[in-house]
C-alpha positions as a Python dict, from the first residue, in 0.01 Angstrom:
ca = {
    (1, 'X'): (0, 0, 0),
    (2, 'X'): (41, -176, -335),
    (3, 'X'): (-199, 71, -495),
    (4, 'X'): (2, 361, -351),
    (5, 'X'): (335, 212, -467),
    (6, 'X'): (197, 172, -819),
    (7, 'X'): (78, 534, -815),
    (8, 'X'): (421, 648, -691),
    (9, 'X'): (591, 450, -965),
    (10, 'X'): (375, 619, -1230),
    (11, 'X'): (453, 964, -1087),
    (12, 'X'): (825, 887, -1097),
    (13, 'X'): (792, 807, -1469),
    (14, 'X'): (640, 1147, -1531),
    (15, 'X'): (899, 1315, -1308),
    (16, 'X'): (1176, 1146, -1504),
    (17, 'X'): (1025, 1278, -1824),
    (18, 'X'): (997, 1628, -1678),
    (19, 'X'): (1366, 1618, -1588),
    (20, 'X'): (1490, 1480, -1914),
    (21, 'X'): (1336, 1744, -2140),
    (22, 'X'): (1598, 1978, -1990),
    (23, 'X'): (1889, 1739, -2036),
    (24, 'X'): (1945, 1771, -2411),
    (25, 'X'): (2258, 1980, -2457),
    (26, 'X'): (2254, 2177, -2779),
    (27, 'X'): (2626, 2232, -2824),
    (28, 'X'): (2844, 2031, -3061),
    (29, 'X'): (3054, 1752, -2912),
    (30, 'X'): (3382, 1874, -2767),
    (31, 'X'): (3713, 1719, -2872),
    (32, 'X'): (3777, 1469, -2588),
    (33, 'X'): (4147, 1553, -2600),
    (34, 'X'): (4053, 1848, -2378),
    (35, 'X'): (3938, 1618, -2097),
    (36, 'X'): (4222, 1369, -2151),
    (37, 'X'): (4475, 1652, -2117),
    (38, 'X'): (4297, 1795, -1813),
    (39, 'X'): (4315, 1463, -1633),
    (40, 'X'): (4681, 1416, -1723),
    (41, 'X'): (4762, 1760, -1582),
    (42, 'X'): (4574, 1692, -1260),
    (43, 'X'): (4758, 1362, -1208),
    (44, 'X'): (5092, 1546, -1193),
    (45, 'X'): (4974, 1723, -874),
    (46, 'X'): (4862, 1415, -684),
    (47, 'X'): (5052, 1267, -390),
    (48, 'X'): (5192, 917, -446),
    (49, 'X'): (4950, 625, -425),
    (50, 'X'): (4639, 844, -396),
    (51, 'X'): (4311, 853, -581),
    (52, 'X'): (4055, 1117, -679),
    (53, 'X'): (3679, 1075, -638),
    (54, 'X'): (3452, 1342, -782),
    (55, 'X'): (3077, 1326, -836),
    (56, 'X'): (2855, 1493, -1091),
    (57, 'X'): (2572, 1717, -979),
    (58, 'X'): (2230, 1567, -922),
    (59, 'X'): (1891, 1711, -1009),
    (60, 'X'): (1762, 1988, -782),
    (61, 'X'): (1397, 1961, -680),
    (62, 'X'): (1183, 2258, -789),
    (63, 'X'): (819, 2182, -707),
    (64, 'X'): (554, 1920, -777),
    (65, 'X'): (714, 1672, -1014),
    (66, 'X'): (950, 1933, -1161),
    (67, 'X'): (1324, 1989, -1124),
    (68, 'X'): (1540, 2289, -1196),
    (69, 'X'): (1722, 2270, -1531),
    (70, 'X'): (2032, 2058, -1485),
    (71, 'X'): (2374, 2222, -1473),
    (72, 'X'): (2685, 2010, -1440),
    (73, 'X'): (2943, 2047, -1161),
    (74, 'X'): (3219, 2257, -1321),
    (75, 'X'): (3516, 2053, -1192),
    (76, 'X'): (3354, 1724, -1289),
    (77, 'X'): (3281, 1853, -1641),
    (78, 'X'): (3638, 1986, -1671),
    (79, 'X'): (3778, 1637, -1612),
    (80, 'X'): (3549, 1424, -1826),
    (81, 'X'): (3295, 1630, -2026),
    (82, 'X'): (2998, 1422, -1911),
    (83, 'X'): (2691, 1645, -1897),
    (84, 'X'): (2439, 1431, -1713),
    (85, 'X'): (2360, 1377, -1342),
    (86, 'X'): (2451, 1103, -1095),
    (87, 'X'): (2787, 1007, -1247),
    (88, 'X'): (3113, 955, -1055),
    (89, 'X'): (3472, 978, -1178),
    (90, 'X'): (3758, 793, -1005),
    (91, 'X'): (4125, 845, -1091),
    (92, 'X'): (4392, 616, -945),
    (93, 'X'): (4700, 666, -1168),
    (94, 'X'): (4921, 415, -981),
    (95, 'X'): (4677, 125, -967),
    (96, 'X'): (4830, -211, -1067),
    (97, 'X'): (4557, -269, -1325),
    (98, 'X'): (4576, -9, -1608),
    (99, 'X'): (4201, -49, -1666),
    (100, 'X'): (4133, 82, -1315),
    (101, 'X'): (4344, 397, -1338),
    (102, 'X'): (4048, 589, -1478),
    (103, 'X'): (3691, 472, -1415),
    (104, 'X'): (3374, 658, -1501),
    (105, 'X'): (3048, 542, -1343),
    (106, 'X'): (2719, 640, -1513),
    (107, 'X'): (2348, 568, -1474),
    (108, 'X'): (2222, 264, -1660),
    (109, 'X'): (1944, 293, -1919),
    (110, 'X'): (1622, 129, -1802),
    (111, 'X'): (1316, 29, -2002),
    (112, 'X'): (1127, 325, -1855),
    (113, 'X'): (1405, 555, -1974),
    (114, 'X'): (1366, 424, -2328),
    (115, 'X'): (989, 467, -2322),
    (116, 'X'): (984, 813, -2169),
    (117, 'X'): (1261, 960, -2380),
    (118, 'X'): (1558, 970, -2144),
    (119, 'X'): (1882, 1114, -2275),
    (120, 'X'): (2109, 895, -2065),
    (121, 'X'): (2438, 806, -2226),
    (122, 'X'): (2534, 459, -2334),
    (123, 'X'): (2871, 324, -2227),
    (124, 'X'): (3008, 376, -2579),
    (125, 'X'): (2886, 738, -2584),
    (126, 'X'): (3041, 808, -2244),
    (127, 'X'): (3371, 656, -2361),
    (128, 'X'): (3366, 872, -2674),
    (129, 'X'): (3287, 1197, -2491),
    (130, 'X'): (3533, 1149, -2203),
    (131, 'X'): (3816, 954, -2362),
    (132, 'X'): (3791, 708, -2070),
    (133, 'X'): (3795, 343, -2175),
    (134, 'X'): (3667, 195, -1846),
    (135, 'X'): (3304, 300, -1804),
    (136, 'X'): (3081, 110, -1562),
    (137, 'X'): (2727, 150, -1436),
    (138, 'X'): (2680, 330, -1106),
    (139, 'X'): (2543, 11, -943),
    (140, 'X'): (2900, -123, -940),
    (141, 'X'): (3053, 180, -771),
    (142, 'X'): (3051, 62, -408),
    (143, 'X'): (3197, -280, -489),
    (144, 'X'): (3476, -140, -704),
    (145, 'X'): (3563, 158, -485),
    (146, 'X'): (3604, -64, -178),
    (147, 'X'): (3873, -262, -364),
    (148, 'X'): (4046, 54, -485),
    (149, 'X'): (4046, 218, -142),
    (150, 'X'): (4217, -89, 3),
    (151, 'X'): (4521, -11, -214),
    (152, 'X'): (4554, 368, -173),
    (153, 'X'): (4700, 590, 98),
    (154, 'X'): (4511, 914, 32),
    (155, 'X'): (4181, 1025, -118),
    (156, 'X'): (4117, 1360, -288),
    (157, 'X'): (3758, 1485, -259),
    (158, 'X'): (3599, 1794, -409),
    (159, 'X'): (3397, 1998, -160),
    (160, 'X'): (3250, 2339, -249),
    (161, 'X'): (3515, 2610, -203),
    (162, 'X'): (3421, 2944, -356),
    (163, 'X'): (3611, 3264, -288),
    (164, 'X'): (3304, 3469, -386),
    (165, 'X'): (3047, 3300, -164),
    (166, 'X'): (3035, 3060, 132),
    (167, 'X'): (2784, 2793, 35),
    (168, 'X'): (2564, 2608, 283),
    (169, 'X'): (2454, 2365, 13),
    (170, 'X'): (2558, 2006, 76),
    (171, 'X'): (2604, 1878, -276),
    (172, 'X'): (2666, 1527, -410),
    (173, 'X'): (3038, 1547, -333),
    (174, 'X'): (2977, 1643, 29),
    (175, 'X'): (2737, 1350, 73),
    (176, 'X'): (2986, 1117, -96),
    (177, 'X'): (3267, 1242, 131),
    (178, 'X'): (3056, 1182, 444),
    (179, 'X'): (2975, 830, 329),
    (180, 'X'): (3338, 747, 251),
    (181, 'X'): (3464, 897, 575),
    (182, 'X'): (3212, 695, 774),
    (183, 'X'): (3296, 368, 597),
    (184, 'X'): (3673, 427, 570),
    (185, 'X'): (3766, 656, 863),
    (186, 'X'): (4138, 569, 867),
    (187, 'X'): (4210, 703, 520),
    (188, 'X'): (4363, 1046, 469),
    (189, 'X'): (4122, 1281, 289),
    (190, 'X'): (4263, 1580, 98),
    (191, 'X'): (4133, 1888, -86),
    (192, 'X'): (4101, 1870, -462),
    (193, 'X'): (3989, 2232, -501),
    (194, 'X'): (4330, 2412, -494),
    (195, 'X'): (4466, 2199, -778),
    (196, 'X'): (4149, 2241, -984),
    (197, 'X'): (4162, 2617, -936),
    (198, 'X'): (4520, 2632, -1062),
    (199, 'X'): (4434, 2427, -1371),
    (200, 'X'): (4105, 2595, -1454),
    (201, 'X'): (4255, 2945, -1436),
    (202, 'X'): (4475, 2876, -1740),
    (203, 'X'): (4257, 2801, -2041),
    (204, 'X'): (4376, 2560, -2308),
    (205, 'X'): (4327, 2641, -2680),
    (206, 'X'): (4015, 2420, -2692),
    (207, 'X'): (3867, 2604, -2392),
    (208, 'X'): (3946, 2942, -2545),
    (209, 'X'): (3764, 2833, -2860),
    (210, 'X'): (3458, 2740, -2651),
    (211, 'X'): (3465, 3074, -2470),
    (212, 'X'): (3501, 3250, -2805),
    (213, 'X'): (3192, 3063, -2925),
    (214, 'X'): (2998, 3183, -2618),
    (215, 'X'): (3124, 3535, -2687),
    (216, 'X'): (3026, 3515, -3055),
    (217, 'X'): (2672, 3401, -2967),
    (218, 'X'): (2647, 3685, -2714),
    (219, 'X'): (2780, 3943, -2961),
    (220, 'X'): (2564, 3829, -3253),
    (221, 'X'): (2251, 3830, -3037),
    (222, 'X'): (2327, 4177, -2902),
    (223, 'X'): (2375, 4321, -3251),
    (224, 'X'): (2059, 4145, -3369),
    (225, 'X'): (1839, 4301, -3100),
    (226, 'X'): (1976, 4658, -3122),
    (227, 'X'): (1750, 4773, -3411),
    (228, 'X'): (1445, 4621, -3237),
    (229, 'X'): (1476, 4831, -2921),
    (230, 'X'): (1229, 5119, -2913),
    (231, 'X'): (1068, 5348, -2653),
    (232, 'X'): (777, 5193, -2458),
    (233, 'X'): (911, 4838, -2485),
    (234, 'X'): (917, 4644, -2159),
    (235, 'X'): (1254, 4535, -2027),
    (236, 'X'): (1134, 4174, -2025),
    (237, 'X'): (1053, 4192, -2398),
    (238, 'X'): (1421, 4262, -2463),
    (239, 'X'): (1517, 3981, -2226),
    (240, 'X'): (1296, 3748, -2431),
    (241, 'X'): (1466, 3856, -2754),
    (242, 'X'): (1803, 3780, -2599),
    (243, 'X'): (1696, 3433, -2487),
    (244, 'X'): (1554, 3356, -2831),
    (245, 'X'): (1882, 3466, -2993),
    (246, 'X'): (2087, 3249, -2758),
    (247, 'X'): (1880, 2936, -2815),
    (248, 'X'): (1878, 2985, -3191),
    (249, 'X'): (2259, 2979, -3183),
    (250, 'X'): (2290, 2657, -2977),
    (251, 'X'): (2361, 2816, -2640),
    (252, 'X'): (2248, 2635, -2324),
    (253, 'X'): (2086, 2965, -2224),
    (254, 'X'): (2209, 3250, -2004),
    (255, 'X'): (2539, 3224, -1816),
    (256, 'X'): (2381, 3448, -1548),
    (257, 'X'): (2052, 3629, -1494),
    (258, 'X'): (2048, 3906, -1758),
    (259, 'X'): (2030, 4269, -1650),
    (260, 'X'): (1798, 4481, -1867),
    (261, 'X'): (1804, 4807, -1673),
    (262, 'X'): (1645, 5124, -1810),
    (263, 'X'): (1682, 5471, -1659),
    (264, 'X'): (1734, 5471, -1282),
    (265, 'X'): (1737, 5089, -1272),
    (266, 'X'): (2087, 5096, -1425),
    (267, 'X'): (2215, 5238, -1096),
    (268, 'X'): (2121, 4910, -923),
    (269, 'X'): (2423, 4696, -1006),
    (270, 'X'): (2253, 4355, -1000),
    (271, 'X'): (1907, 4467, -1111),
    (272, 'X'): (1730, 4165, -1262),
    (273, 'X'): (1355, 4226, -1225),
    (274, 'X'): (1346, 4345, -1587),
    (275, 'X'): (985, 4464, -1545),
    (276, 'X'): (990, 4838, -1622),
    (277, 'X'): (904, 5023, -1941),
    (278, 'X'): (1194, 5158, -2149),
    (279, 'X'): (1118, 5529, -2183),
    (280, 'X'): (1211, 5777, -2451),
    (281, 'X'): (1535, 5973, -2392),
    (282, 'X'): (1655, 5730, -2123),
    (283, 'X'): (1956, 5499, -2137),
    (284, 'X'): (1931, 5120, -2123),
    (285, 'X'): (2208, 4913, -1965),
    (286, 'X'): (2220, 4556, -2098),
    (287, 'X'): (2441, 4302, -1919),
    (288, 'X'): (2408, 3962, -2087),
    (289, 'X'): (2601, 3643, -2153),
    (290, 'X'): (2540, 3321, -2342),
    (291, 'X'): (2654, 2989, -2202),
    (292, 'X'): (2792, 2749, -2461),
    (293, 'X'): (2913, 2399, -2365),
    (294, 'X'): (2903, 2524, -2003),
    (295, 'X'): (3150, 2807, -2081),
    (296, 'X'): (3035, 3163, -2014),
    (297, 'X'): (3013, 3479, -2217),
    (298, 'X'): (2968, 3819, -2047),
    (299, 'X'): (2895, 4148, -2225),
    (300, 'X'): (2767, 4490, -2119),
    (301, 'X'): (2673, 4787, -2330),
    (302, 'X'): (2468, 5097, -2255),
    (303, 'X'): (2249, 5235, -2533),
    (304, 'X'): (2000, 5522, -2590),
    (305, 'X'): (1649, 5376, -2598),
    (306, 'X'): (1539, 5605, -2882),
    (307, 'X'): (1859, 5548, -3081),
    (308, 'X'): (2026, 5885, -3010),
    (309, 'X'): (2234, 5993, -2710),
    (310, 'X'): (2154, 6332, -2559),
    (311, 'X'): (2451, 6566, -2522),
    (312, 'X'): (2486, 6484, -2150),
    (313, 'X'): (2449, 6110, -2209),
    (314, 'X'): (2712, 6125, -2483),
    (315, 'X'): (2953, 6316, -2257),
    (316, 'X'): (2923, 6060, -1979),
    (317, 'X'): (2930, 5763, -2217),
    (318, 'X'): (3252, 5889, -2377),
    (319, 'X'): (3413, 5911, -2032),
    (320, 'X'): (3328, 5547, -1965),
    (321, 'X'): (3446, 5452, -2314),
    (322, 'X'): (3785, 5621, -2266),
    (323, 'X'): (3830, 5450, -1929),
    (324, 'X'): (3729, 5118, -2090),
    (325, 'X'): (3984, 5155, -2370),
    (326, 'X'): (4253, 5233, -2113),
    (327, 'X'): (4145, 4943, -1890),
    (328, 'X'): (4187, 4688, -2172),
    (329, 'X'): (4560, 4765, -2184),
    (330, 'X'): (4601, 4637, -1826),
    (331, 'X'): (4530, 4271, -1908),
    (332, 'X'): (4890, 4155, -1931),
    (333, 'X'): (5093, 3887, -1748),
    (334, 'X'): (5201, 3998, -1401),
    (335, 'X'): (4900, 4223, -1336),
    (336, 'X'): (4629, 4146, -1078),
    (337, 'X'): (4266, 4253, -1048),
    (338, 'X'): (4353, 4480, -755),
    (339, 'X'): (4643, 4647, -937),
    (340, 'X'): (4434, 4701, -1250),
    (341, 'X'): (4148, 4837, -1035),
    (342, 'X'): (4372, 5108, -888),
    (343, 'X'): (4503, 5212, -1228),
    (344, 'X'): (4151, 5238, -1369),
    (345, 'X'): (4017, 5426, -1064),
    (346, 'X'): (4298, 5676, -1114),
    (347, 'X'): (4195, 5720, -1479),
    (348, 'X'): (3826, 5755, -1389),
    (349, 'X'): (3916, 6008, -1120),
    (350, 'X'): (4094, 6226, -1375),
    (351, 'X'): (3789, 6215, -1603),
    (352, 'X'): (3541, 6303, -1328),
    (353, 'X'): (3755, 6593, -1202),
    (354, 'X'): (3766, 6725, -1559),
    (355, 'X'): (3385, 6747, -1583),
    (356, 'X'): (3346, 6873, -1225),
    (357, 'X'): (3163, 6571, -1087),
    (358, 'X'): (3425, 6548, -811),
    (359, 'X'): (3655, 6823, -689),
    (360, 'X'): (4014, 6829, -571),
    (361, 'X'): (3904, 6912, -217),
    (362, 'X'): (3685, 6599, -217),
    (363, 'X'): (3997, 6392, -283),
    (364, 'X'): (4200, 6572, -18),
    (365, 'X'): (3933, 6501, 244),
    (366, 'X'): (3895, 6129, 165),
    (367, 'X'): (3916, 5882, 454),
    (368, 'X'): (4039, 5620, 206),
    (369, 'X'): (4201, 5660, -132),
    (370, 'X'): (3952, 5676, -422),
    (371, 'X'): (3648, 5717, -192),
    (372, 'X'): (3530, 6009, -407),
    (373, 'X'): (3545, 5824, -738),
    (374, 'X'): (3398, 5510, -582),
    (375, 'X'): (3072, 5702, -528),
    (376, 'X'): (3032, 5681, -906),
    (377, 'X'): (3227, 5363, -988),
    (378, 'X'): (3176, 5133, -691),
    (379, 'X'): (3221, 4781, -827),
    (380, 'X'): (3521, 4574, -934),
    (381, 'X'): (3678, 4610, -1273),
    (382, 'X'): (3740, 4241, -1335),
    (383, 'X'): (3650, 3883, -1250),
    (384, 'X'): (3776, 3557, -1395),
    (385, 'X'): (3551, 3381, -1648),
    (386, 'X'): (3536, 3019, -1762),
    (387, 'X'): (3308, 2733, -1660),
    (388, 'X'): (3157, 2980, -1413),
    (389, 'X'): (3082, 3339, -1511),
    (390, 'X'): (3253, 3436, -1184),
    (391, 'X'): (3519, 3172, -1218),
    (392, 'X'): (3794, 3047, -987),
    (393, 'X'): (4060, 3303, -896),
    (394, 'X'): (4067, 3601, -660),
    (395, 'X'): (4160, 3969, -671),
    (396, 'X'): (4529, 3898, -600),
    (397, 'X'): (4572, 3612, -848),
    (398, 'X'): (4859, 3709, -1079),
    (399, 'X'): (4753, 3726, -1444),
    (400, 'X'): (4912, 3463, -1667),
    (401, 'X'): (4885, 3360, -2031),
    (402, 'X'): (4559, 3181, -2109),
    (403, 'X'): (4353, 3345, -1834),
    (404, 'X'): (4022, 3508, -1929),
    (405, 'X'): (3869, 3795, -1732),
    (406, 'X'): (3597, 4054, -1764),
    (407, 'X'): (3681, 4420, -1818),
    (408, 'X'): (3390, 4636, -1699),
    (409, 'X'): (3433, 4996, -1588),
    (410, 'X'): (3112, 5176, -1498),
    (411, 'X'): (2980, 5522, -1419),
    (412, 'X'): (2663, 5560, -1209),
    (413, 'X'): (2491, 5889, -1124),
    (414, 'X'): (2161, 5814, -946),
    (415, 'X'): (2061, 6182, -923),
    (416, 'X'): (2061, 6197, -1304),
    (417, 'X'): (1907, 5848, -1337),
    (418, 'X'): (2206, 5744, -1549),
    (419, 'X'): (2401, 5422, -1517),
    (420, 'X'): (2664, 5325, -1775),
    (421, 'X'): (2868, 5006, -1796),
    (422, 'X'): (3086, 4880, -2080),
    (423, 'X'): (3213, 4524, -2054),
    (424, 'X'): (3395, 4265, -2258),
    (425, 'X'): (3606, 3954, -2195),
    (426, 'X'): (3984, 3981, -2219),
    (427, 'X'): (4239, 3707, -2287),
    (428, 'X'): (4567, 3770, -2106),
    (429, 'X'): (4856, 3819, -2345),
    (430, 'X'): (5154, 4051, -2400),
    (431, 'X'): (4913, 4239, -2626),
    (432, 'X'): (4574, 4184, -2454),
    (433, 'X'): (4301, 4029, -2671),
    (434, 'X'): (3941, 4153, -2658),
    (435, 'X'): (3726, 3846, -2726),
    (436, 'X'): (3429, 4064, -2826),
    (437, 'X'): (3610, 4335, -3017),
    (438, 'X'): (3349, 4308, -3295),
    (439, 'X'): (3072, 4448, -3073),
    (440, 'X'): (2983, 4816, -3131),
    (441, 'X'): (3163, 5029, -2874),
    (442, 'X'): (3162, 5400, -2955),
    (443, 'X'): (2845, 5604, -2926),
    (444, 'X'): (2843, 5661, -3302),
    (445, 'X'): (2870, 5285, -3369),
    (446, 'X'): (2583, 5210, -3133),
    (447, 'X'): (2361, 5478, -3287),
    (448, 'X'): (2434, 5346, -3635),
    (449, 'X'): (2345, 4988, -3537),
    (450, 'X'): (2021, 5105, -3378),
}
């Protein structure tokens, strides 16, 4: 048994090392005023004499002694900026002791961590990043939280609530909630998610700067790879060029699995195999986004693989471009995704009638409005973007200043093996702001860059 325990201990050292090589974040330190302000805003929503408990993500087991690359829980990061696992944040704004109104618990640094190159934060580093003065080691959590819970009436916990997907994953916060509920069953437990959604929808100037940085990295990388794309390249070669460009510009990596879809593959909306050969005279749809400081970029362009659009490709691309230019004007306060979708479907319908792709009788015989045009433009125009590439917010959320959304009309004709999508990120304003306006858009601009 002793021999086995020693062997297990050695394997854990190596496993720790394998984890930590992924934990070095490349982005520059964020002004902690962002997290201080975020916490102050959240506190205004809390019921009297209540506290908030929110846990960081842990490592996810991959195989052998390996873990998946670490990605922080978006709400946790939003409130304190700590980008390492196994931390817990507690907010109790009405506690008698001012030092206990904000407490951050982090992993302690062990001798093994020092030897094997761990990137765990010191208390001083955690204080500097978060703007929280009271930082304790996680070993003290249970003792301190029991004293805090004795003084509060309600507890806010953060369970996974995603309007895009029902998750069966039981994350760190779910496990923490179960433990608290078992030990303190008479407390009132409340949802943190609705308040976090409201706050995260409206980006502060610091957040907008971070999103702009993600957009700039995405745009620069796209323009860098354009001249390198040639017939007979594999889709995955282009994917590799994108990843290299992101890393060279201090991105964490991709904000989502990139889509490098040539020819007929572009008609598969979430194609991500990226295994085919890019053939002469075909189009290539590239949907890519860098993640910087956990904030997402998202860009789509469709280009001719040989550098020149055919006449038919140009005709269809110009339709999508005109619809895209119209769509950007819809990103104003008071609009919603659903309202903008209808306006853009109407515009696309006019364009497709004009070239004869759909006919007036098709529209008259529709079971539902826009069924005819949805055969060729079947996905949503917009989604919110922030700490998640498909961020908080739904299709009926009313647009407000500071919100950031995608704008991505598409045109897909499988029988011609043509799929076209043009996408950028828009900042809601009286005069909408395209955060990637510098990226080549017209067919002529794309051909020139190639």
